[in-house]
Short mmCIF file of C-alpha atoms in Angstrom, two decimals:
data_model
loop_
_atom_site.label_atom_id
_atom_site.label_comp_id
_atom_site.label_asym_id
_atom_site.label_seq_id
_atom_site.Cartn_x
_atom_site.Cartn_y
_atom_site.Cartn_z
CA MET A 1428 151.44 41.32 39.87
CA ALA A 1429 151.06 37.69 38.86
CA ILE A 1430 153.67 36.41 36.41
CA GLN A 1431 151.09 36.58 33.60
CA ASP A 1432 150.68 40.32 34.24
CA ILE A 1433 154.43 40.83 34.49
CA ILE A 1434 154.90 39.20 31.08
CA ARG A 1435 152.07 41.23 29.52
CA HIS A 1436 153.38 44.43 31.06
CA HIS A 1437 156.82 43.93 29.52
CA GLN A 1438 155.29 43.17 26.13
CA ASP A 1439 152.82 46.08 26.25
CA PRO A 1440 154.19 48.63 28.73
CA ASP A 1441 151.60 51.30 27.88
CA LYS A 1442 148.72 49.11 28.99
CA ASP A 1443 147.48 49.82 32.52
CA LEU A 1444 147.67 46.52 34.38
CA ARG A 1445 147.63 48.02 37.85
CA SER A 1446 144.32 46.41 38.81
CA ASP A 1447 142.07 43.51 37.96
CA LYS A 1448 139.42 45.01 35.71
CA SER A 1449 137.04 42.19 36.66
CA LEU A 1450 136.82 43.64 40.18
CA PRO A 1451 134.47 46.51 41.07
CA PRO A 1452 136.10 49.95 41.50
CA SER A 1453 137.13 51.06 44.99
CA ASP A 1454 137.50 54.50 46.54
CA ASN A 1455 140.03 53.17 49.07
CA VAL A 1456 143.36 54.92 48.44
CA ASN A 1457 145.23 51.63 48.96
CA ALA A 1458 143.27 49.74 46.30
CA TYR A 1459 145.72 50.28 43.42
CA ILE A 1460 149.12 50.33 45.15
CA ASN A 1461 151.78 48.35 43.27
CA PHE A 1462 154.84 46.50 44.50
CA LEU A 1463 157.77 44.61 43.03
CA THR A 1464 158.00 40.87 43.56
CA ILE A 1465 160.80 38.34 43.21
CA ASP A 1466 159.20 37.38 39.86
CA ASP A 1467 159.46 40.96 38.55
CA ILE A 1468 163.23 40.84 39.08
CA ILE A 1469 163.67 37.38 37.52
CA TYR A 1470 161.57 38.18 34.47
CA ARG A 1471 163.43 41.46 33.90
CA VAL A 1472 166.70 39.51 33.77
CA MET A 1473 165.11 37.08 31.30
CA TRP A 1474 163.82 39.97 29.19
CA ASN A 1475 167.21 41.65 29.12
CA ASN A 1476 168.75 38.33 28.06
CA GLY A 1477 166.49 38.21 25.01
CA LEU A 1478 163.82 35.78 26.26
CA ARG A 1479 160.75 37.77 25.28
CA ASP A 1480 158.26 35.19 24.04
CA VAL A 1481 157.69 33.15 27.17
CA THR A 1482 154.43 31.90 28.67
CA ALA A 1483 153.69 31.72 32.38
CA VAL A 1484 153.92 27.93 32.21
CA ASP A 1485 157.33 28.12 30.50
CA TYR A 1486 158.49 30.59 33.12
CA ASN A 1487 157.57 28.37 36.05
CA THR A 1488 158.71 25.05 34.56
CA HIS A 1489 161.86 25.96 32.60
CA TYR A 1490 163.22 29.41 33.37
CA LYS A 1491 162.41 30.50 36.92
CA GLN A 1492 165.15 28.57 38.70
CA VAL A 1493 167.83 29.23 36.06
CA PHE A 1494 167.19 32.97 35.84
CA GLY A 1495 166.51 33.21 39.55
CA GLN A 1496 170.12 32.14 39.98
CA LYS A 1497 171.21 34.76 37.45
CA ALA A 1498 169.19 37.47 39.21
CA PHE A 1499 170.03 36.65 42.83
CA GLY A 1500 172.96 34.21 42.80
CA GLY A 1501 175.98 35.69 44.58
CA LYS A 1502 173.96 38.79 45.53
CA THR A 1503 173.46 39.87 49.12
CA VAL A 1504 169.75 40.17 49.86
CA LEU A 1505 168.44 41.76 53.05
CA VAL A 1506 165.08 40.31 54.10
CA ARG A 1507 163.04 42.13 56.75
CA VAL A 1508 160.84 39.42 58.26
CA GLY A 1509 157.88 39.61 60.64
CA ILE A 1510 158.74 36.75 62.98
CA ASP A 1511 157.65 38.16 66.35
CA CYS A 1512 156.04 35.30 68.28
CA PRO A 1513 154.07 34.78 71.48
CA VAL A 1514 156.42 34.57 74.47
CA ASP A 1515 155.68 32.99 77.86
CA LYS A 1516 156.72 34.30 81.28
CA ASN A 1517 159.95 32.30 81.06
CA SER A 1518 160.95 34.16 77.86
CA HIS A 1519 160.37 31.10 75.66
CA ILE A 1520 158.59 31.54 72.33
CA THR A 1521 155.37 29.49 72.34
CA GLY A 1522 154.20 29.72 68.74
CA VAL A 1523 156.15 29.63 65.48
CA GLU A 1524 153.48 30.35 62.86
CA ARG A 1525 154.97 33.69 61.81
CA ILE A 1526 158.41 32.10 61.48
CA ARG A 1527 156.86 29.37 59.34
CA LEU A 1528 155.32 32.01 57.05
CA ALA A 1529 158.77 33.56 56.46
CA ILE A 1530 160.36 30.28 55.31
CA PRO A 1531 159.20 30.26 51.63
CA THR A 1532 160.95 33.57 50.87
CA LEU A 1533 164.14 32.64 52.71
CA GLU A 1534 164.23 29.19 51.13
CA GLU A 1535 163.61 30.51 47.62
CA LEU A 1536 166.29 33.21 47.76
CA SER A 1537 168.78 30.82 49.34
CA GLY A 1538 167.95 28.28 46.62
CA TYR A 1539 168.90 30.84 43.98
CA GLY A 1540 172.31 31.18 45.63
CA ALA A 1541 171.67 34.52 47.34
CA ARG A 1542 173.50 35.45 50.51
CA VAL A 1543 170.53 36.13 52.75
CA VAL A 1544 170.74 38.55 55.67
CA ILE A 1545 167.63 38.42 57.87
CA ILE A 1546 166.47 41.16 60.22
CA GLY A 1547 163.39 41.21 62.41
CA HIS A 1548 162.05 42.24 65.77
CA GLN A 1549 160.49 40.58 68.79
CA GLY A 1550 158.21 42.47 71.17
CA ARG A 1551 158.53 46.03 72.42
CA ALA A 1552 160.92 47.58 74.90
CA GLY A 1553 159.68 47.17 78.46
CA LYS A 1554 157.45 44.17 77.67
CA HIS A 1555 158.09 40.57 78.74
CA ASN A 1556 158.25 39.48 75.09
CA PHE A 1557 161.20 41.76 74.30
CA VAL A 1558 163.78 39.00 73.87
CA GLU A 1559 166.70 38.04 71.63
CA LEU A 1560 166.20 36.12 68.38
CA ASP A 1561 168.43 33.12 69.12
CA GLN A 1562 165.34 30.90 69.58
CA HIS A 1563 163.98 32.14 66.27
CA ALA A 1564 167.27 31.21 64.56
CA ARG A 1565 166.98 27.65 65.86
CA VAL A 1566 163.41 27.39 64.56
CA ILE A 1567 164.40 28.75 61.11
CA ARG A 1568 167.30 26.28 61.01
CA LYS A 1569 164.96 23.40 61.83
CA LEU A 1570 162.20 24.41 59.39
CA ILE A 1571 164.50 25.13 56.47
CA ASN A 1572 166.66 22.00 56.80
CA ARG A 1573 164.34 19.19 55.85
CA PRO A 1574 165.81 15.66 56.09
CA TRP A 1575 165.59 14.97 52.35
CA GLN A 1576 167.30 18.20 51.26
CA PRO A 1577 170.92 19.37 51.32
CA LYS A 1578 171.68 21.15 54.57
CA LYS A 1579 171.69 24.96 54.50
CA ALA A 1580 173.66 27.11 56.90
CA VAL A 1581 171.55 29.41 59.07
CA LYS A 1582 173.87 31.54 61.20
CA TYR A 1583 172.98 33.85 64.04
CA MET A 1584 174.61 37.05 65.25
CA GLY A 1585 173.62 38.38 68.65
CA ASN A 1586 176.03 41.33 68.88
CA LEU A 1587 174.74 44.37 67.00
CA SER A 1588 177.00 46.91 68.70
CA GLN A 1589 180.15 46.62 66.57
CA GLU A 1590 179.95 47.84 62.99
CA LYS A 1591 183.06 46.05 61.69
CA VAL A 1592 181.97 42.74 63.19
CA ILE A 1593 178.55 42.97 61.50
CA ALA A 1594 180.07 44.00 58.16
CA ASN A 1595 182.67 41.21 58.23
CA LYS A 1596 180.04 38.63 59.14
CA VAL A 1597 177.88 39.69 56.19
CA ARG A 1598 180.83 39.73 53.77
CA SER A 1599 181.87 36.25 54.87
CA LEU A 1600 178.56 34.66 53.84
CA LYS A 1601 178.75 32.09 51.07
CA ASN A 1602 176.15 31.66 48.33
CA GLY A 1603 172.98 30.13 49.76
CA GLU A 1604 173.87 30.84 53.39
CA MET A 1605 171.62 32.79 55.75
CA LEU A 1606 172.44 35.09 58.67
CA LEU A 1607 169.84 36.19 61.21
CA LEU A 1608 170.75 39.35 63.10
CA ASN A 1609 169.49 39.95 66.63
CA ASN A 1610 166.31 41.85 67.54
CA VAL A 1611 166.54 45.09 65.56
CA ARG A 1612 164.45 46.89 68.18
CA PHE A 1613 167.35 46.55 70.61
CA LEU A 1614 168.77 49.47 68.61
CA ILE A 1615 167.21 52.71 69.77
CA ASP A 1616 167.55 54.24 66.30
CA GLU A 1617 165.24 51.59 64.83
CA VAL A 1618 162.27 53.52 66.19
CA PHE A 1619 163.69 56.86 67.37
CA VAL A 1620 165.87 58.14 64.55
CA LEU A 1621 167.49 61.56 64.26
CA ASP A 1622 165.03 63.41 66.48
CA LYS A 1623 164.83 66.48 64.30
CA PRO A 1624 161.86 68.66 63.29
CA GLY A 1625 160.74 68.10 59.72
CA LEU A 1626 162.53 64.75 59.35
CA ARG A 1627 161.47 63.12 56.10
CA PRO A 1628 161.02 59.33 56.02
CA HIS A 1629 163.73 58.84 53.38
CA GLU A 1630 166.24 60.53 55.71
CA LEU A 1631 166.06 57.67 58.19
CA ASN A 1632 169.20 56.10 56.76
CA ARG A 1633 171.19 59.12 57.95
CA GLY A 1634 170.32 58.46 61.56
CA SER A 1635 170.15 54.66 61.66
CA ARG A 1636 173.38 52.76 62.32
CA ILE A 1637 171.99 49.46 61.03
CA VAL A 1638 171.04 51.10 57.71
CA THR A 1639 174.41 52.82 57.29
CA ILE A 1640 176.19 49.52 58.04
CA LEU A 1641 174.11 47.21 55.87
CA GLU A 1642 172.99 49.30 52.89
CA PRO A 1643 176.44 49.45 51.20
CA LEU A 1644 176.69 45.65 51.52
CA ILE A 1645 173.38 44.61 49.97
CA ASP A 1646 171.97 44.39 46.44
CA PHE A 1647 168.26 44.04 47.23
CA TYR A 1648 165.94 44.84 50.12
CA VAL A 1649 162.97 42.48 50.58
CA ASN A 1650 160.01 43.46 52.77
CA ASP A 1651 158.47 40.24 54.05
CA ALA A 1652 157.09 41.84 57.21
CA PHE A 1653 153.68 43.10 56.14
CA ASN A 1654 152.55 42.96 59.78
CA THR A 1655 154.98 45.85 60.50
CA SER A 1656 154.54 47.72 57.22
CA HIS A 1657 152.44 50.51 58.69
CA ARG A 1658 155.36 51.77 60.77
CA LYS A 1659 158.01 54.29 59.73
CA HIS A 1660 160.83 52.30 61.31
CA ALA A 1661 164.36 52.36 59.96
CA SER A 1662 164.42 48.67 59.01
CA ILE A 1663 161.19 49.10 57.04
CA ILE A 1664 161.78 52.33 55.09
CA GLY A 1665 165.46 53.17 55.57
CA PHE A 1666 166.98 51.15 52.70
CA THR A 1667 166.14 53.56 49.88
CA ASN A 1668 169.30 53.16 47.78
CA VAL A 1669 168.69 49.57 46.73
CA VAL A 1670 165.72 48.10 44.90
CA ASN A 1671 162.84 47.42 47.33
CA LEU A 1672 160.61 44.41 46.66
CA VAL A 1673 158.29 42.18 48.65
CA GLY A 1674 158.72 38.61 49.84
CA ARG A 1675 156.19 35.86 49.28
CA GLN A 1676 154.24 36.41 52.51
CA THR A 1677 153.89 40.17 51.97
CA GLU A 1678 153.04 39.56 48.30
CA MET A 1679 150.19 37.24 49.28
CA GLU A 1680 148.89 39.67 51.94
CA MET A 1681 148.92 42.63 49.56
CA LYS A 1682 147.24 40.75 46.72
CA GLU A 1683 144.50 39.51 49.03
CA ASN A 1684 144.07 42.98 50.53
CA ARG A 1685 143.58 44.44 47.07
CA GLN A 1686 140.78 41.94 46.44
CA VAL A 1687 139.13 42.69 49.79
CA LEU A 1688 139.08 46.43 49.09
CA HIS A 1689 137.25 45.83 45.83
CA ILE A 1690 134.65 43.32 47.01
CA ILE A 1691 133.56 44.64 50.43
CA GLU A 1692 129.76 44.83 50.59
CA TYR A 1693 127.65 47.04 52.82
CA PRO A 1694 126.39 47.36 55.50
CA PHE A 1695 129.84 46.90 57.02
CA VAL A 1696 129.90 46.18 60.76
CA PRO A 1697 133.22 46.20 62.64
CA ILE A 1698 133.75 44.63 66.09
CA PHE A 1699 136.67 46.05 68.06
CA GLY A 1700 138.23 44.47 71.13
CA GLY A 1701 141.61 43.49 72.51
CA LEU A 1702 144.33 45.59 74.13
CA LYS A 1703 146.39 47.19 71.31
CA VAL A 1704 143.84 49.82 70.36
CA GLY A 1705 146.32 52.43 69.13
CA ASP A 1706 146.72 50.66 65.80
CA TYR A 1707 143.06 50.95 64.85
CA MET A 1708 141.89 54.28 66.28
CA GLY A 1709 141.71 55.67 62.74
CA LEU A 1710 139.44 52.83 61.60
CA ILE A 1711 137.09 53.39 64.56
CA LYS A 1712 136.79 57.07 63.60
CA ASN A 1713 136.38 56.38 59.89
CA SER A 1714 133.72 53.74 60.64
CA VAL A 1715 131.70 56.21 62.71
CA LEU A 1716 131.95 58.88 60.00
CA SER A 1717 131.11 56.51 57.10
CA ASP A 1718 127.52 56.38 55.87
CA LYS A 1719 128.16 52.73 54.91
CA VAL A 1720 128.74 51.63 58.53
CA PRO A 1721 125.54 51.51 60.62
CA TYR A 1722 127.12 50.33 63.88
CA VAL A 1723 130.53 50.05 65.54
CA LEU A 1724 130.59 47.30 68.19
CA LEU A 1725 132.99 47.88 71.08
CA GLY A 1726 134.22 45.13 73.41
CA GLY A 1727 137.46 44.68 75.35
CA ILE A 1728 139.43 47.83 76.15
CA PRO A 1729 137.64 49.98 73.50
CA GLY A 1730 134.27 49.24 75.15
CA ILE A 1731 135.52 50.22 78.60
CA VAL A 1732 137.28 53.39 77.40
CA ALA A 1733 134.23 54.45 75.36
CA LEU A 1734 131.99 54.26 78.41
CA MET A 1735 134.47 56.09 80.63
CA SER A 1736 134.79 58.87 78.01
CA LYS A 1737 131.07 59.62 78.08
CA GLU A 1738 129.37 61.85 80.64
CA ILE A 1739 126.67 59.97 82.54
CA ARG A 1740 125.48 63.08 84.32
CA HIS A 1741 126.70 66.67 84.33
CA ARG A 1742 130.45 66.59 85.08
CA GLU A 1743 130.27 62.93 86.12
CA TRP A 1744 131.92 59.99 84.35
CA TYR A 1745 131.99 56.27 85.03
CA ASN A 1746 134.55 55.04 87.55
CA PHE A 1747 135.13 51.28 87.30
CA GLY A 1748 137.64 51.02 90.15
CA LYS A 1749 141.39 50.94 90.71
CA THR A 1750 142.07 47.58 89.05
CA THR A 1751 140.49 48.75 85.80
CA GLU A 1752 142.20 52.13 86.06
CA GLU A 1753 145.62 50.47 86.45
CA CYS A 1754 144.97 48.26 83.43
CA LEU A 1755 144.01 51.28 81.32
CA ASN A 1756 147.05 53.26 82.47
CA GLN A 1757 149.30 50.44 81.24
CA ASN A 1758 147.57 49.84 77.91
CA VAL A 1759 145.71 52.94 76.76
CA SER A 1760 146.95 56.28 75.46
CA LYS A 1761 145.22 59.56 76.19
CA ALA A 1762 144.66 59.85 72.43
CA LEU A 1763 142.08 57.02 72.62
CA VAL A 1764 140.18 58.79 75.38
CA ARG A 1765 140.20 62.01 73.34
CA LEU A 1766 139.00 60.06 70.30
CA PHE A 1767 135.90 58.77 72.08
CA GLU A 1768 135.24 62.13 73.72
CA ASP A 1769 135.28 63.69 70.26
CA LEU A 1770 133.11 60.98 68.71
CA TYR A 1771 130.46 61.25 71.44
CA LYS A 1772 130.14 64.97 70.69
CA ARG A 1773 128.96 64.01 67.20
CA GLU A 1774 125.48 62.75 66.47
CA ALA A 1775 126.91 59.91 64.37
CA GLY A 1776 129.10 58.80 67.30
CA ARG A 1777 126.20 58.77 69.74
CA GLU A 1778 124.11 56.73 67.30
CA LYS A 1779 126.69 54.28 65.99
CA LEU A 1780 129.03 53.48 68.89
CA ILE A 1781 127.61 50.40 70.58
CA ALA A 1782 129.36 50.09 73.94
CA PRO A 1783 128.59 47.32 76.47
CA VAL A 1784 125.42 47.60 78.55
CA ASP A 1785 126.76 45.00 80.97
CA PHE A 1786 130.00 43.23 81.85
CA LEU A 1787 131.07 39.88 83.19
CA VAL A 1788 133.09 40.82 86.26
CA LYS A 1789 135.54 38.68 88.23
CA TYR A 1790 135.37 39.39 91.98
CA ASP A 1791 137.29 37.02 94.25
CA SER A 1792 136.00 33.59 93.17
CA GLU A 1793 132.69 34.91 91.82
CA ILE A 1794 131.64 35.93 88.30
CA LEU A 1795 129.05 38.71 88.30
CA ASP A 1796 127.01 40.16 85.44
CA LEU A 1797 126.73 43.89 86.21
CA THR A 1798 125.73 47.03 84.32
CA PRO A 1799 128.17 49.97 84.09
CA GLU A 1800 125.99 51.88 86.58
CA GLU A 1801 126.09 48.99 89.07
CA ILE A 1802 129.89 48.78 88.81
CA HIS A 1803 130.21 52.55 89.15
CA ASN A 1804 128.20 52.55 92.41
CA HIS A 1805 129.56 49.29 93.87
CA PRO A 1806 131.61 49.63 97.10
CA LYS A 1807 133.96 46.78 96.07
CA LYS A 1808 134.65 47.98 92.52
CA ASP A 1809 138.37 48.53 93.20
CA SER A 1810 138.75 44.74 93.21
CA PHE A 1811 136.67 44.14 90.06
CA HIS A 1812 138.14 42.69 86.87
CA LEU A 1813 135.99 43.57 83.83
CA TRP A 1814 136.97 40.56 81.77
CA SER A 1815 134.22 40.34 79.16
CA ILE A 1816 130.93 41.71 77.92
CA GLY A 1817 127.77 40.52 79.65
CA GLU A 1818 124.79 38.50 78.41
CA LYS A 1819 122.62 41.46 77.27
CA THR A 1820 125.53 43.03 75.34
CA THR A 1821 126.32 39.66 73.75
CA ARG A 1822 122.73 39.22 72.54
CA ARG A 1823 122.69 42.75 71.14
CA PHE A 1824 126.02 42.27 69.33
CA VAL A 1825 124.82 38.96 67.84
CA SER A 1826 121.62 40.52 66.45
CA LEU A 1827 123.59 43.35 64.78
CA ILE A 1828 126.22 41.01 63.35
CA LEU A 1829 123.54 38.94 61.64
CA LYS A 1830 122.28 42.04 59.77
CA ALA A 1831 125.67 42.82 58.20
CA LYS A 1832 126.95 41.93 54.73
CA THR A 1833 130.60 42.47 55.72
CA ILE A 1834 131.91 41.85 59.24
CA TYR A 1835 135.37 42.79 60.47
CA LYS A 1836 136.56 41.43 63.81
CA LYS A 1837 139.63 42.99 65.43
CA GLY A 1838 140.75 41.56 68.73
CA PRO A 1839 138.95 39.44 71.35
CA ILE A 1840 135.96 40.98 73.13
CA GLY A 1841 137.09 39.64 76.50
CA LYS A 1842 139.44 37.30 78.36
CA SER A 1843 137.99 34.11 76.95
CA GLU A 1844 141.06 32.19 78.08
CA GLU A 1845 139.83 32.57 81.69
CA PRO A 1846 137.39 29.88 82.95
CA GLY A 1847 133.83 31.21 82.98
CA PHE A 1848 134.48 33.97 80.46
CA GLU A 1849 134.40 31.92 77.24
CA GLU A 1850 130.70 32.22 76.36
CA PRO A 1851 130.54 35.83 75.05
CA GLU A 1852 133.44 35.23 72.63
CA ARG A 1853 131.97 31.88 71.60
CA ALA A 1854 128.56 33.46 70.94
CA ILE A 1855 130.11 36.22 68.79
CA LEU A 1856 132.09 33.67 66.78
CA LYS A 1857 128.97 31.52 66.30
CA ALA A 1858 127.15 34.60 64.96
CA ILE A 1859 130.03 35.33 62.57
CA LEU A 1860 129.97 31.70 61.41
CA LYS A 1861 126.22 31.87 60.79
CA ALA A 1862 126.57 35.17 58.91
CA HIS A 1863 129.42 33.68 56.84
CA ASP A 1864 127.27 30.63 55.98
CA ASN A 1865 124.49 33.02 54.93
CA GLY A 1866 126.79 34.81 52.47
CA ALA A 1867 128.35 37.62 54.51
CA TYR A 1868 131.99 38.48 53.86
CA THR A 1869 133.87 38.02 57.14
CA ILE A 1870 137.33 39.39 57.91
CA SER A 1871 139.74 39.11 60.82
CA SER A 1872 143.28 40.37 61.35
CA GLY A 1873 145.94 39.91 64.00
CA GLY A 1874 147.07 36.69 65.63
CA ASP A 1875 145.13 36.92 68.92
CA SER A 1876 141.64 36.54 67.45
CA MET A 1877 142.68 33.50 65.43
CA GLU A 1878 144.39 31.78 68.35
CA ILE A 1879 141.31 32.27 70.54
CA ALA A 1880 138.99 30.99 67.80
CA LYS A 1881 141.07 27.81 67.56
CA LYS A 1882 141.04 27.29 71.33
CA LEU A 1883 137.25 27.64 71.34
CA GLY A 1884 136.95 24.91 68.71
CA PHE A 1885 136.34 26.99 65.57
CA SER A 1886 137.98 26.50 62.20
CA GLU A 1887 139.56 29.74 60.91
CA ASN A 1888 138.66 28.99 57.32
CA ALA A 1889 135.02 28.26 58.17
CA LEU A 1890 134.71 31.52 60.13
CA PHE A 1891 136.49 34.05 57.96
CA SER A 1892 136.50 34.82 54.24
CA ARG A 1893 139.75 36.77 54.69
CA LEU A 1894 142.33 36.16 57.38
CA SER A 1895 145.29 38.48 57.82
CA ASP A 1896 148.08 37.75 60.26
CA ALA A 1897 148.86 41.48 60.24
CA GLY A 1898 146.87 43.50 62.76
CA GLY A 1899 147.73 47.20 62.57
CA ALA A 1900 149.00 47.04 58.98
CA PHE A 1901 145.77 45.47 57.72
CA VAL A 1902 143.69 48.02 59.64
CA HIS A 1903 145.75 50.80 58.04
CA VAL A 1904 144.82 49.44 54.60
CA LEU A 1905 141.18 49.02 55.55
CA GLU A 1906 140.88 52.61 56.84
CA GLY A 1907 141.10 53.74 53.25
CA ASN A 1908 142.05 57.41 53.50
CA ARG A 1909 145.84 57.21 53.86
CA ILE A 1910 148.68 55.10 52.53
CA ALA A 1911 151.34 53.90 54.95
CA TRP A 1912 154.78 55.25 54.01
CA PRO A 1913 156.28 51.75 53.53
CA MET A 1914 153.53 51.04 50.97
CA LEU A 1915 154.21 54.36 49.23
CA GLN A 1916 157.88 53.46 49.03
CA LEU A 1917 157.15 50.04 47.49
CA ASN A 1918 154.85 51.68 44.95
CA THR A 1919 157.54 54.23 44.06
CA HIS A 1920 160.12 51.48 43.45
CA TRP A 1921 157.61 49.70 41.18
CA ASN A 1922 157.17 52.92 39.20
CA LEU A 1923 160.93 53.34 38.87
CA PHE A 1924 161.31 49.73 37.73
CA TYR A 1925 158.65 50.09 35.02
CA GLY A 1926 159.53 53.63 33.96
CA ARG A 1927 156.33 55.19 35.27
CA HIS A 1928 155.78 58.57 36.89
CA LEU A 1929 156.57 58.19 40.59
CA ARG A 1930 153.00 59.11 41.58
CA SER A 1931 151.51 56.46 39.32
CA SER A 1932 148.84 54.32 41.07
CA LEU A 1933 148.17 57.03 43.65
CA PRO A 1934 144.68 58.57 43.50
CA PRO A 1935 144.77 61.95 41.68
CA HIS A 1936 143.47 63.73 44.78
CA TYR A 1937 145.96 62.07 47.16
CA HIS A 1938 147.95 64.76 48.96
CA LEU A 1939 151.54 64.26 50.09
CA LYS A 1940 153.16 66.67 52.52
CA SER A 1941 155.71 68.80 50.71
CA ARG A 1942 158.61 67.36 52.69
CA TYR A 1943 157.68 63.80 51.63
CA ARG A 1944 159.39 63.78 48.25
CA LEU A 1945 159.05 60.47 46.43
CA GLU A 1946 162.16 60.99 44.31
CA PHE A 1947 164.31 60.66 47.43
CA THR A 1948 162.93 57.21 48.27
CA ILE A 1949 164.53 55.49 45.27
CA PRO A 1950 168.19 54.66 44.50
CA ARG A 1951 170.17 57.81 43.73
CA LYS A 1952 171.86 56.12 40.77
CA GLY A 1953 168.68 54.54 39.47
CA LEU A 1954 168.37 50.84 38.66
CA PRO A 1955 171.40 48.56 38.45
CA GLU A 1956 172.56 47.98 34.85
CA ALA A 1957 171.24 44.40 34.79
CA LEU A 1958 167.73 45.55 35.67
CA ARG A 1959 167.36 48.53 33.37
CA TYR A 1960 164.41 48.27 31.07
CA ASP A 1961 164.49 48.17 27.30
CA PRO A 1962 160.79 48.28 26.35
CA PRO A 1963 159.63 46.85 23.01
CA ARG A 1964 159.65 49.15 20.02
#
């Protein structure tokens, strides 16, 4: 909530301020999820110190810094950041935008005198971008220490194997100092925790070493990694016994998402491309099944997999050659193939899924424009690289985009970074720009699409009404029929903080599995004494 809403909520706790009543209603289950912010904590301390007749202007100009120090000064605050960056073949990070987005939260908490412990990840095991965070620490140190300000200590700890060393390092922090721990995904129990049937998300702290080490040492847990907040990883949902709140970047993302869910207009046309399809399989399915989505445009890997999942003749499927097969084996799960097989069995899938009718193909030094049938029958197909959609597909996609009132673009439709393959992506972006100028609401998420748009000479703000740096997490919100567990946990902590029923803000029909018990996702002893609520009488 904005500080105005926080103030009003304290003064009139029975009033439902969970949503902006000026926005249209939404049937998306994520539309009314609540979350605690840094301002909620500061204002609660003010309230409990007797300052109960304060305006938003007074708060920001006179009280925020003073009571921020009272709320967070001397406290140990764990901040989960989303600072994974592009990495080149020499293991050097090549872009720092996500690190830059984390700075406001770190700087604010440090400025209040908090002892800030930072955890984050970089890449995935087995990938070239799976590197240590020492480079990230240097960037944070540089960004946070501006020449005109007092210098702040930003320490780095690469060794996560020794519990006592980690604990002693955290305890030794002074007020205002920061400590970045190494890549949390180096720990196998970050992702694979307590492999046990029926494991409940709140039980992650039993199986995660990093949670059992850090949780007794911290006073607050801050989620400032919205781009990872669709995953049930230990560093995201394991810290249940301290108050969970959001950092400034996650706060902004979640507020903007709430607006998007209320103002989406129809027809809604999504365009799917890129490599990391697993994160948005649910949205592809929901789009096909929705009567508000007339078409689902498929480029990149989704377009190739869709065609290869569809029978062209009895017991015959497209074969695009060994090079394409190897690429799919590395990047595509069998679940995606099964998804398209299932969707093509449905009438809605056959009508709505718009797969490519031609491809731009790299063969030796040539660029060919071939139909799927021509590739399938070509004797040299094993050496073909299907690097983008062809001219006919591009024209068809453009005409459908221009009919939409809301357009969502997820991932590039081809390898536009390769010479000769830029035009399809450029044409799609031009169509989105034209639709945007004509009043369509345009959305994009994930860093790849934005980077490519910049390289092709487009302004992000001119193209898209809503930009989200989070790929899979934003898609999860947009799907609309399930709430990611990290979001549920944040909502539950908000309800605890404001004395609400733990299911408050969840749709009445929303079903939780019996083993997912919300009461186990909040501190066992309740709120700390300084944050307990004395509502007005």
